[in-house]
Every structure is written in structure tokens, then in C-alpha cells.
Tab-separated table of C-alpha atoms in Angstrom:
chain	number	residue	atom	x	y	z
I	19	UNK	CA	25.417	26.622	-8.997
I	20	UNK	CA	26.745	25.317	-5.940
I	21	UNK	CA	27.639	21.386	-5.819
I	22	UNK	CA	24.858	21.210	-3.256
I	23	UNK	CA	22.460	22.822	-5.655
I	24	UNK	CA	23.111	20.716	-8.270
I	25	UNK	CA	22.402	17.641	-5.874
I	26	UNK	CA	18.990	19.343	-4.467
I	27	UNK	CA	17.727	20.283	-8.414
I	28	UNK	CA	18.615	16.557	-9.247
I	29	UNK	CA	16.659	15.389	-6.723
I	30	UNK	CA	13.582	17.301	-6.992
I	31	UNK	CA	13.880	16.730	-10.684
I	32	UNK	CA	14.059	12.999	-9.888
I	33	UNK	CA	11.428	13.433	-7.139
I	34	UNK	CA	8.901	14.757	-10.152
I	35	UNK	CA	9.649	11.538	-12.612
I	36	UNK	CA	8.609	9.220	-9.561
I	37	UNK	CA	5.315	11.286	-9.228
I	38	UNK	CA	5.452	10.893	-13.220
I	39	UNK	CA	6.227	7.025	-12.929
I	40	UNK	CA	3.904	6.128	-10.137
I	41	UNK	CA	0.218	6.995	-10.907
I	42	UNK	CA	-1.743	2.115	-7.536
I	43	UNK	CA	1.450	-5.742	-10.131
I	44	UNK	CA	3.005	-7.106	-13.221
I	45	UNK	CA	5.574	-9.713	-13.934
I	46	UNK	CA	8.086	-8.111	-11.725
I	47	UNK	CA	5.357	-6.827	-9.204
I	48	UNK	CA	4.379	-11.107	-8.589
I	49	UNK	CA	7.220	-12.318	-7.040
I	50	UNK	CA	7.377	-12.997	-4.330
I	51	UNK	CA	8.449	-10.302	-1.627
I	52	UNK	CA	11.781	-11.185	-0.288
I	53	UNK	CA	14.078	-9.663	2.089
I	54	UNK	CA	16.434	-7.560	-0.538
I	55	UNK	CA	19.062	-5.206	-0.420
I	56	UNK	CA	19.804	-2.349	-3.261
I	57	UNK	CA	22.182	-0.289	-2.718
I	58	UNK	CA	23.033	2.183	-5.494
I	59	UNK	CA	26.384	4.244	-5.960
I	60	UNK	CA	27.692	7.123	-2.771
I	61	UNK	CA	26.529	10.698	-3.213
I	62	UNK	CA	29.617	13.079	-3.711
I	63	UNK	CA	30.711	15.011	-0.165
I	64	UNK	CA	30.435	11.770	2.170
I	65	UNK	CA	29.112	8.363	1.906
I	66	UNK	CA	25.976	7.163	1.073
I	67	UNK	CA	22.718	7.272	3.550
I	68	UNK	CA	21.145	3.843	3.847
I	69	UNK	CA	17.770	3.498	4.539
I	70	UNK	CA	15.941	0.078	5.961
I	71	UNK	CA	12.166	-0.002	4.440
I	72	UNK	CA	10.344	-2.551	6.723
I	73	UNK	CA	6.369	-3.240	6.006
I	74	UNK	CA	3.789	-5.702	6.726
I	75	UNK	CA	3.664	-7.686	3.514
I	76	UNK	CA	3.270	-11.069	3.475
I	77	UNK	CA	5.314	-13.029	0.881
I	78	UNK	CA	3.818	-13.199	-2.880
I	79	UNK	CA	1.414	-9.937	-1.833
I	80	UNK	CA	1.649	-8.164	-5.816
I	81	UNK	CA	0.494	-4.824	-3.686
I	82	UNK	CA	4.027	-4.855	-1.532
I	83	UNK	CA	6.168	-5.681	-4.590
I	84	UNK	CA	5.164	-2.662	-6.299
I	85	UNK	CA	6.090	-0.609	-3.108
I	86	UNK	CA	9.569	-2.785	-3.161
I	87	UNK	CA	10.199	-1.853	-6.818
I	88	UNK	CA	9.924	2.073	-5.954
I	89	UNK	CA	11.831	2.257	-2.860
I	90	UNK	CA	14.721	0.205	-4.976
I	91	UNK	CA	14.048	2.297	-7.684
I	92	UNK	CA	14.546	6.098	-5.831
I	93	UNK	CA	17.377	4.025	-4.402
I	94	UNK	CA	18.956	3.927	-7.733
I	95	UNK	CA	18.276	7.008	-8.736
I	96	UNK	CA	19.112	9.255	-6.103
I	97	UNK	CA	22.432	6.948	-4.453
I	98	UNK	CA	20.802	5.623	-1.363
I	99	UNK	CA	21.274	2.168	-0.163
I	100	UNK	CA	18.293	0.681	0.130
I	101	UNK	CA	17.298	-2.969	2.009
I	102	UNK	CA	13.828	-3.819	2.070
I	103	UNK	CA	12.273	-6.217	4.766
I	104	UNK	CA	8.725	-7.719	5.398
I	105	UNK	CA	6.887	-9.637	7.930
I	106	UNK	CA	3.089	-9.963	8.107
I	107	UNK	CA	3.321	-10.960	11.765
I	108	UNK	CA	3.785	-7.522	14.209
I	109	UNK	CA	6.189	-8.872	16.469
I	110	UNK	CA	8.836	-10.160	13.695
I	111	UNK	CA	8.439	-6.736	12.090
I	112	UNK	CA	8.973	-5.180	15.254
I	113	UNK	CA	12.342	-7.231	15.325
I	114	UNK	CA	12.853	-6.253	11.846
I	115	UNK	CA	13.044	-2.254	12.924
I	116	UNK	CA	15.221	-2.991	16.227
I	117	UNK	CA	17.712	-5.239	13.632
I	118	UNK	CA	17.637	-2.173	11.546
I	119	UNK	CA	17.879	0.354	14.543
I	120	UNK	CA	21.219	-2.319	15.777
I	121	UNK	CA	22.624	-1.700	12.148
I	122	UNK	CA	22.605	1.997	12.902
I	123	UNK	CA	20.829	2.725	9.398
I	124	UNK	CA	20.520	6.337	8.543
I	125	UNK	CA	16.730	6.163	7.811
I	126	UNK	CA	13.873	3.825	8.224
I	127	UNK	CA	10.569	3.500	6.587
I	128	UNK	CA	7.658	1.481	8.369
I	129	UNK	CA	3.986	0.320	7.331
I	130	UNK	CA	2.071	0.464	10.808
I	131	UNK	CA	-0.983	-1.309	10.196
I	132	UNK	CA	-0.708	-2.639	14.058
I	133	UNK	CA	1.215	0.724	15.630
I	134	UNK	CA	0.634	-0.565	19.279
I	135	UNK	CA	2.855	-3.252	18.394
I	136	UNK	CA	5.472	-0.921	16.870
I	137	UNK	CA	5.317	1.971	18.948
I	138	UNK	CA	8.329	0.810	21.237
I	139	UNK	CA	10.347	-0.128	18.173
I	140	UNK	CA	9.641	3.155	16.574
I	141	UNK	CA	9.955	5.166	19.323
I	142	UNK	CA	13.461	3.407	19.871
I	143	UNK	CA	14.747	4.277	16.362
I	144	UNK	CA	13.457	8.177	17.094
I	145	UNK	CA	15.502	8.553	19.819
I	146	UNK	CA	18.484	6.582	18.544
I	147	UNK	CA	18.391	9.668	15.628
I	148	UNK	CA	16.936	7.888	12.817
I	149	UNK	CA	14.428	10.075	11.074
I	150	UNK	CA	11.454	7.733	10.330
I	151	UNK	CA	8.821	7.877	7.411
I	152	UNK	CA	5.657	6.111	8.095
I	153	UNK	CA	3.682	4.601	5.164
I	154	UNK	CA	0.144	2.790	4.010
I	155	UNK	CA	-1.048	2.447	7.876
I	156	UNK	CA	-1.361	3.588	11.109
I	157	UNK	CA	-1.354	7.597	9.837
I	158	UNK	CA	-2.873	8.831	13.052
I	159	UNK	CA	0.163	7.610	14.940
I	160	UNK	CA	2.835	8.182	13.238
I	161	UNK	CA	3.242	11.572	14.707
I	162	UNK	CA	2.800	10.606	17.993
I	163	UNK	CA	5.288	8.106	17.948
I	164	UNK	CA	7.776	10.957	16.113
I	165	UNK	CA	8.141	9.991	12.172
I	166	UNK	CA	9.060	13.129	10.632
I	167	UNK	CA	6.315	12.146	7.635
I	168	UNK	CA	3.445	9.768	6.582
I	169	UNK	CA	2.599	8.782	2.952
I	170	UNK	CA	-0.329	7.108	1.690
I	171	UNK	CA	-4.208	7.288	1.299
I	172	UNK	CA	-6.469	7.704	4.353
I	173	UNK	CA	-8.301	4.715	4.652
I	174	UNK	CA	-11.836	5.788	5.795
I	175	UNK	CA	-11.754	8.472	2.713
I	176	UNK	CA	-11.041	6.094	0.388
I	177	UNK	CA	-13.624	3.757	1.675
I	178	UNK	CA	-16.030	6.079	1.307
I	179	UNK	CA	-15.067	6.639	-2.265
I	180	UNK	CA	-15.661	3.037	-2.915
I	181	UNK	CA	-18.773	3.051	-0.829
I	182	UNK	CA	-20.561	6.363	-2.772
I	183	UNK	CA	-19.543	4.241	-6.209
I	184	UNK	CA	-21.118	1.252	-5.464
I	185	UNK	CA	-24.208	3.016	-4.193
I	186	UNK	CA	-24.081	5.354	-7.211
I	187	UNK	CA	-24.050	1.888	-9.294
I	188	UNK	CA	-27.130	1.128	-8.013
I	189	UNK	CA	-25.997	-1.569	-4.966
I	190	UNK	CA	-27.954	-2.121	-2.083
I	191	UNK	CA	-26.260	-4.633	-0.249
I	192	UNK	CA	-23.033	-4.865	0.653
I	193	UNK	CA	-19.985	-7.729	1.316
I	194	UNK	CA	-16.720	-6.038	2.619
I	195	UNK	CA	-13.699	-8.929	2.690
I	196	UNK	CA	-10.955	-8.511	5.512
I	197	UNK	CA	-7.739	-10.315	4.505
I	198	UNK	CA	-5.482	-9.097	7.493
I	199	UNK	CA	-6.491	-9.325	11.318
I	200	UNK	CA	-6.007	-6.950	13.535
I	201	UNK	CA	-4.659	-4.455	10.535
I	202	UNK	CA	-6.636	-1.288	11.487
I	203	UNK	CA	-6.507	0.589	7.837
I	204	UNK	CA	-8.788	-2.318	6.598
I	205	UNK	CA	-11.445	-1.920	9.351
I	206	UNK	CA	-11.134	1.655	8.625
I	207	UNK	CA	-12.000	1.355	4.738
I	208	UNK	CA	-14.918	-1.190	5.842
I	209	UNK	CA	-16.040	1.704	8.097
I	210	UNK	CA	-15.533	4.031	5.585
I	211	UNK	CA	-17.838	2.463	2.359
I	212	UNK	CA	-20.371	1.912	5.460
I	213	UNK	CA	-21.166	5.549	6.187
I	214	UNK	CA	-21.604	6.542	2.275
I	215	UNK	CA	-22.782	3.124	1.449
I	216	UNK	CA	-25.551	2.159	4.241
I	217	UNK	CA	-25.690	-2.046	4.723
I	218	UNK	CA	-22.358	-3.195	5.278
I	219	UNK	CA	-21.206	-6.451	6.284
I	220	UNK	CA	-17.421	-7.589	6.944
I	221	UNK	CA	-16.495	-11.400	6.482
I	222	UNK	CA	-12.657	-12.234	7.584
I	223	UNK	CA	-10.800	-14.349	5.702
I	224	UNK	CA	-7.218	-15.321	5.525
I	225	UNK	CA	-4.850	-13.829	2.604
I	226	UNK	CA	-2.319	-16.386	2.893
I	227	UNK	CA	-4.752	-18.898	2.003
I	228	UNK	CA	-6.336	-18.301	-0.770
I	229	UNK	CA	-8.597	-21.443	-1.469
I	230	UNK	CA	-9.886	-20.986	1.872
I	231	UNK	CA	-10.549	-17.339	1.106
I	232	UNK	CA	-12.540	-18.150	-2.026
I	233	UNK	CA	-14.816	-20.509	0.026
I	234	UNK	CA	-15.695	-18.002	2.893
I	235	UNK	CA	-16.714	-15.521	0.147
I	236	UNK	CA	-18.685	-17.976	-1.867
I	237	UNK	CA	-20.569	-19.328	1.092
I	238	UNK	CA	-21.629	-15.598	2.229
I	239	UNK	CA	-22.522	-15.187	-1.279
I	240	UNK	CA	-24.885	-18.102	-1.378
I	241	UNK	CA	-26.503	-17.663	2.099
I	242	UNK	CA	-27.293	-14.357	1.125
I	243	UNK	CA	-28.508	-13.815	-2.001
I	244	UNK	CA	-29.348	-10.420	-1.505
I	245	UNK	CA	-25.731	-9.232	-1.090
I	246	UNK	CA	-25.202	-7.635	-4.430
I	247	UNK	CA	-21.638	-5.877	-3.974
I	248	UNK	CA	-18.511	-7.564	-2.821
I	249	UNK	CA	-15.674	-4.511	-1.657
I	250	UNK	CA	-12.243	-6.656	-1.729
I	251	UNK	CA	-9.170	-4.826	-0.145
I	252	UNK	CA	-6.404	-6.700	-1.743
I	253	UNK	CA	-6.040	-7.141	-5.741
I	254	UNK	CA	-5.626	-11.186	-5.069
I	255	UNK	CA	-8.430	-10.786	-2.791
I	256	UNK	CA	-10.369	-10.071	-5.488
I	257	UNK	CA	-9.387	-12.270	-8.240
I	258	UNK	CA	-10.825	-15.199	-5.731
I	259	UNK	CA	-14.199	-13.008	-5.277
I	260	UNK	CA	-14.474	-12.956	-8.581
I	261	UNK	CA	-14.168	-16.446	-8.920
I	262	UNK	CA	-16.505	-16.978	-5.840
I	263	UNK	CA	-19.237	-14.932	-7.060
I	264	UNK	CA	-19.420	-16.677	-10.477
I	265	UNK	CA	-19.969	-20.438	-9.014
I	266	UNK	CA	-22.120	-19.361	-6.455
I	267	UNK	CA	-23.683	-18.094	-9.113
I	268	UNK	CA	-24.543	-14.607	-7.260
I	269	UNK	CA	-25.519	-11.119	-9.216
I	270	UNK	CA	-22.927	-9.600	-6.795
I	271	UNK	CA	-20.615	-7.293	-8.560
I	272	UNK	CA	-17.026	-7.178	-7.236
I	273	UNK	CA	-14.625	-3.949	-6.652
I	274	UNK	CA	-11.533	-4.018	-5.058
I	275	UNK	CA	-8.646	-1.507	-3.755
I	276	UNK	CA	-5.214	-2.014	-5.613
I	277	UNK	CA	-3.957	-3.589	-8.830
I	278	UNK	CA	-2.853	-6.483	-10.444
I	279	UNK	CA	-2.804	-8.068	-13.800
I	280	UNK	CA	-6.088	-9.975	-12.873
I	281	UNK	CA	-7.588	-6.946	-11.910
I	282	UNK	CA	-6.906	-4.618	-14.749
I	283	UNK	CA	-7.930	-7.866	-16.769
I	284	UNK	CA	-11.242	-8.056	-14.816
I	285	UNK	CA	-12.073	-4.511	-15.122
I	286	UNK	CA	-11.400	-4.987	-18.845
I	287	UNK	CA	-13.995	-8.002	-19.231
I	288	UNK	CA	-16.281	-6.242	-16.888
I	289	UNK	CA	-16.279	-8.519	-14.256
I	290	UNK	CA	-14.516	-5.768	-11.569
I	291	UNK	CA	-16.167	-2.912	-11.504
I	292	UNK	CA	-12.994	-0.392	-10.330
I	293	UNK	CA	-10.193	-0.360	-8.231
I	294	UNK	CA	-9.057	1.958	-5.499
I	295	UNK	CA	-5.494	3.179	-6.505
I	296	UNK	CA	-3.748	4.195	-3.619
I	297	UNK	CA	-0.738	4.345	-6.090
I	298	UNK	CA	1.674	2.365	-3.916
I	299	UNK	CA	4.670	2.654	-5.929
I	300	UNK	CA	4.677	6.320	-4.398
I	301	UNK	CA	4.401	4.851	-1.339
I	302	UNK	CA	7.953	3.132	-1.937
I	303	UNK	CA	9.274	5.945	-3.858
I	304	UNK	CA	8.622	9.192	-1.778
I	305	UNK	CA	9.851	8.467	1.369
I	306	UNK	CA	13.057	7.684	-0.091
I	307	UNK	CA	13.252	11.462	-1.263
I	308	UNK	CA	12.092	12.559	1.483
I	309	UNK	CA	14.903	11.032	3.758
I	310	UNK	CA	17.418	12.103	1.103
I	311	UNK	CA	16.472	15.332	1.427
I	312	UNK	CA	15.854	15.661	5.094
I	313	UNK	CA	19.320	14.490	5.449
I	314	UNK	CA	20.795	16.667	3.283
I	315	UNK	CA	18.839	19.872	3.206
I	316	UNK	CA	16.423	19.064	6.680
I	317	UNK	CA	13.686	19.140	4.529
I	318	UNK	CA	10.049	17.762	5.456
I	319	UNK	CA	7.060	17.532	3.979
I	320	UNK	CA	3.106	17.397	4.936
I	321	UNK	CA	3.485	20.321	6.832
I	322	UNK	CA	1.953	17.603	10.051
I	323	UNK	CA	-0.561	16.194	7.483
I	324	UNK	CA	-0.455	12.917	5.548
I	325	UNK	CA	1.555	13.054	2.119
I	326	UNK	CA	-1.890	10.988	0.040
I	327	UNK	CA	-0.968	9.052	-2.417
I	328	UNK	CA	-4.680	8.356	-3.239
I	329	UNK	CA	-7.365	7.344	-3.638
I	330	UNK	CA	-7.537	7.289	-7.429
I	331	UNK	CA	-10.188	4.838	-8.915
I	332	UNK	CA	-9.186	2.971	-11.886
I	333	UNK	CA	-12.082	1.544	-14.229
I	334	UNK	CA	-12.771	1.275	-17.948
I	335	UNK	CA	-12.513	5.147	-18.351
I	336	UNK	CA	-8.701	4.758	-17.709
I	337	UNK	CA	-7.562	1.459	-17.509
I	338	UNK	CA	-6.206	1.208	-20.992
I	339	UNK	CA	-3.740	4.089	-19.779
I	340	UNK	CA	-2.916	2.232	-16.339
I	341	UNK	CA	-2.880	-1.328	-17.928
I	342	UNK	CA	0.994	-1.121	-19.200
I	343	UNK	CA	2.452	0.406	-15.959
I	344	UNK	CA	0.280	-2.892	-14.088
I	345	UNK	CA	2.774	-4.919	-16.213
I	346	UNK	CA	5.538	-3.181	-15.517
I	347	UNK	CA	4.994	-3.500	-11.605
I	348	UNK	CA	4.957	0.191	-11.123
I	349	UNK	CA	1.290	0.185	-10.569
């Protein structure tokens, strides 16, 4: 076999164990999310690609970490340097992918949940050469503005997942919690548990403060007794609606989209119903391969579709399985 060939089987072969590995945060997974760089050992025949990751997680998010560990991770185990970069606001993390463009990396991954306020960026690194992976949000635009590949889950699907369970567990009313404003792929999954669920209402709160968070949930709670269901879109989200619920003293039962240890520990003790997996480890992981390999071999994948990562739904069927890779920080 060619030395080529031997590089392509390792990576497909490596490609498989991160599938294998990442099935949607643990000790590693709760620090918080700084600015990092990894970069692993040159690939034989030239030297090595490096790839800037840049997303819209705000510091201490346990989702974004998890992303962070697989990107580093493929990183290590395929030889590409790999710097990861965050910035909830749109405009710094539009600065972040023109400092990466500058550098001249030789691939860049981006989380669009605001694409207007990318595009230009994006657009910029297309035509400077850099092949570009979009991931977690803003899939309807990332072929316009010329990424090569999207992974993640579509949003209104998977709200519609979590709508059609909380409807099949007998909920008639309805509390979906927006963390992130102006982030489209949570109005989406709002929209989403809507049209499966019926009576939907959205209360915006602020992730990066929690207590505040907690209050705005409680006080919808207890001027509407009615609401029975509480959809959080954030695993810390949820650990505060939780929390919310119990001293306004409300029969609503809360569900949530991602993973933590809080929320494998609540859907243990029965106060979280599921979580939405959108297994974001893949999310970190994938497009690292699929740069790699679109470098080297001008590979693509998604064929024009969405790679999905999810959604999976983790609940007490499964979450003794899932449980150990939470504390790992893989899910």
C-alpha cells in the first residue's frame, strides 16, 4: 500500500473511533472555555495543516468544552494543529475568523448561530482558499456563503422530537427558555416543539447570568400555574429550571437539549425528564477529518446536505451507558 494509503486507511480508521467515542460535560468538559492551541505532530510528505475552530461559546458553557475536547482530540490523532477560539458576541467572533483568515490557516471551522454577522468574514476566508466547515448553527447558510460542509443536528427536527415527547408524556402546557439572543438555532427548536407540541411559550433569559436566569423561570412558573413543561436549551439552563420549578413549587417537569453532570444526575433522580443529544463532541471531531481529508484526498462529505450529529434523546433507558462518557467530557 501506497504511503498515501496508509495515511487515508488511518484516517478513516481514526474517523470511525471518533464516531465510536462521541455518542451529546464532565470534569474536563466544566472549565472554562479558553482560547487554546493544540497542535499535534506533522503528517509525513509536508508539514502539518492547521486548522482555527472559532464558535459562539461563551466562557464556562460545559456544551462548547465538549466540542473543544474533540476538535483537540482529532487534532491529536490525525497531526493537525489545532487552536480553538470563542466569543459569544458576533462581531468579536467575526474578528476571530478575519485573525484566523490574517494567519493564513489552512482550515477553519465556524458555529453560525448569527450568519448575517459572519457572512463577510466567511465569505472572506472562501475566497482567500480556506476550505470552511460550518457547525451547530446557521445550516441553511453555510452553503450559500461556500463551506464545503455542515455538521450538527437540525434544530427545528430536534425540537420537534422534544415537543412529540413531552406531549406523548402527557404535557399540555408548555415553557421554552432562550439563553442566547438573536441565536437563530434556538428560535428554531422553540418553533420546532411548537408545531408537534401545540401551546408554546418562549421566556428569554440571559446564560451568563445564571441567578437571574433562575428567577425569570421561577416567576413564569408561578404566574402560570398551568405551565406544566419547561424545554431548556442549554444543560446549565436546566440545572437552574430545575431548581426554579422546585421553589416555585410548580408540577412543571423539566427537559433540556445537551448534557452535563447535573443533567445526567437529574435524569437519574427523575427530576429531568430527557435530554436532546446533539452529540457535540462530533461536532468538534468531524470537521477536523473532514478538512484532513479534503486537503489531502479533496474529499467532502454530505453530498450538499447537513452531516447530523443528532438528535439522540438520552433518558433513564440509556443514561447509565452515557453517564461515564458525561464525566469524561466527551458527551
Amino acid at each position: 500500500m501506497s504511503l498515501f494509503g496508509k495515511r487515508f486507511t488511518a484516517v478513516a480508521a481514526l474517523a470511525a473511533a471518533g464516531l465510536a467515542l462521541a455518542a451529546c460535560s464532565g470534569p474536563s468538559a466544566d472549565k472554562p472555555a479558553a482560547s487554546t492551541g493544540a497542535t499535534a505532530a506533522a503528517p509525513s510528505g509536508g508539514g502539518p495543516l492547521k486548522v482555527a475552530v472559532v464558535t459562539h461559546g461563551s466562557a464556562g458553557d460545559a456544551f462548547w468544552n465538549v466540542v473543544k475536547n474533540g476538535a483537540e482530540q482529532a487534532g491529536k490523532d490525525l497531526g493537525v494543529g489545532v487552536d480553538y477560539y470563542s466569543d459569544g458576541d458576533p462581531g468579536n467572533q467575526a474578528k476571530l475568523i478575519e485573525n484566523a483568515v490574517a494567519q493564513k490557516v489552512g482550515g477553519l471551522v465556524v458555529s453560525m448561530a448569527n450568519p448575517q454577522a459572519l457572512q463577510t468574514a466567511v465569505q472572506d476566508a472562501v475566497k482567500a482558499g480556506i476550505p470552511v466547515v460550518t457547525i451547530n448553527s446557521g445550516e441553511d447558510f453555510s452553503a450559500a456563503f461556500g463551506a464545503i460542509a455542515h455538521v450538527g443536528q437540525s434544530e427545528g427536527l430536534a425540537g420537534q422530537g422534544a415537543g412529540q415527547r413531552l406531549k406523548a408524556a402527557g404535557r399540555t402546557k408548555l415553557l421554552c427558555v432562550i439563553h442566547e439572543a438573536g441565536n437563530i438555532g434556538q428560535n428554531q427548536r422553540c418553533d420546532g416543539a411548537k408545531q408537534a407540541f401545540g401551546d408554546v411559550t418562549t421566556l428569554q433569559v440571559d446564560i451568563s447570568n445564571p441567578a437571574d436566569a433562575e428567577s425569570r423561570i421561577r416567576g413564569a412558573l408561578q404566574s402560570d400555574p398551568s405551565i406544566d413543561a419547561v424545554l431548556a436549551l442549554n444543560s446549565q439552563v436546566a440545572a437552574r429550571a430545575v431548581s426554579a420549578a422546585k421553589s416555585a413549587n410548580s408540577k412543571a417537569q423539566v427537559a433540556t437539549f445537551d448534557l452535563n453532570a447535573d443533567v445526567a444526575a437529574g435524569i437519574k433522580d427523575g427530576s429531568i425528564l430527557f435530554a436532546v443529544d446533539q452529540q457535540q463532541y462530533e461536532q468538534g471531531y468531524l470537521p477536523i477529518v473532514m478538512l484532513k481529508l479534503y486537503k489531502e484526498n479533496a474529499n467532502t462529505l454530505g453530498g450538499g446536505h447537513p452531516v447530523q450529529t443528532g438528535p439522540g434523546f438520552v433518558d433513564k433507558t440509556n443514561i447509565d451507558t452515557v453517564a461515564p462518557y458525561v464525566q469524561r467530557g466527551t458527551r
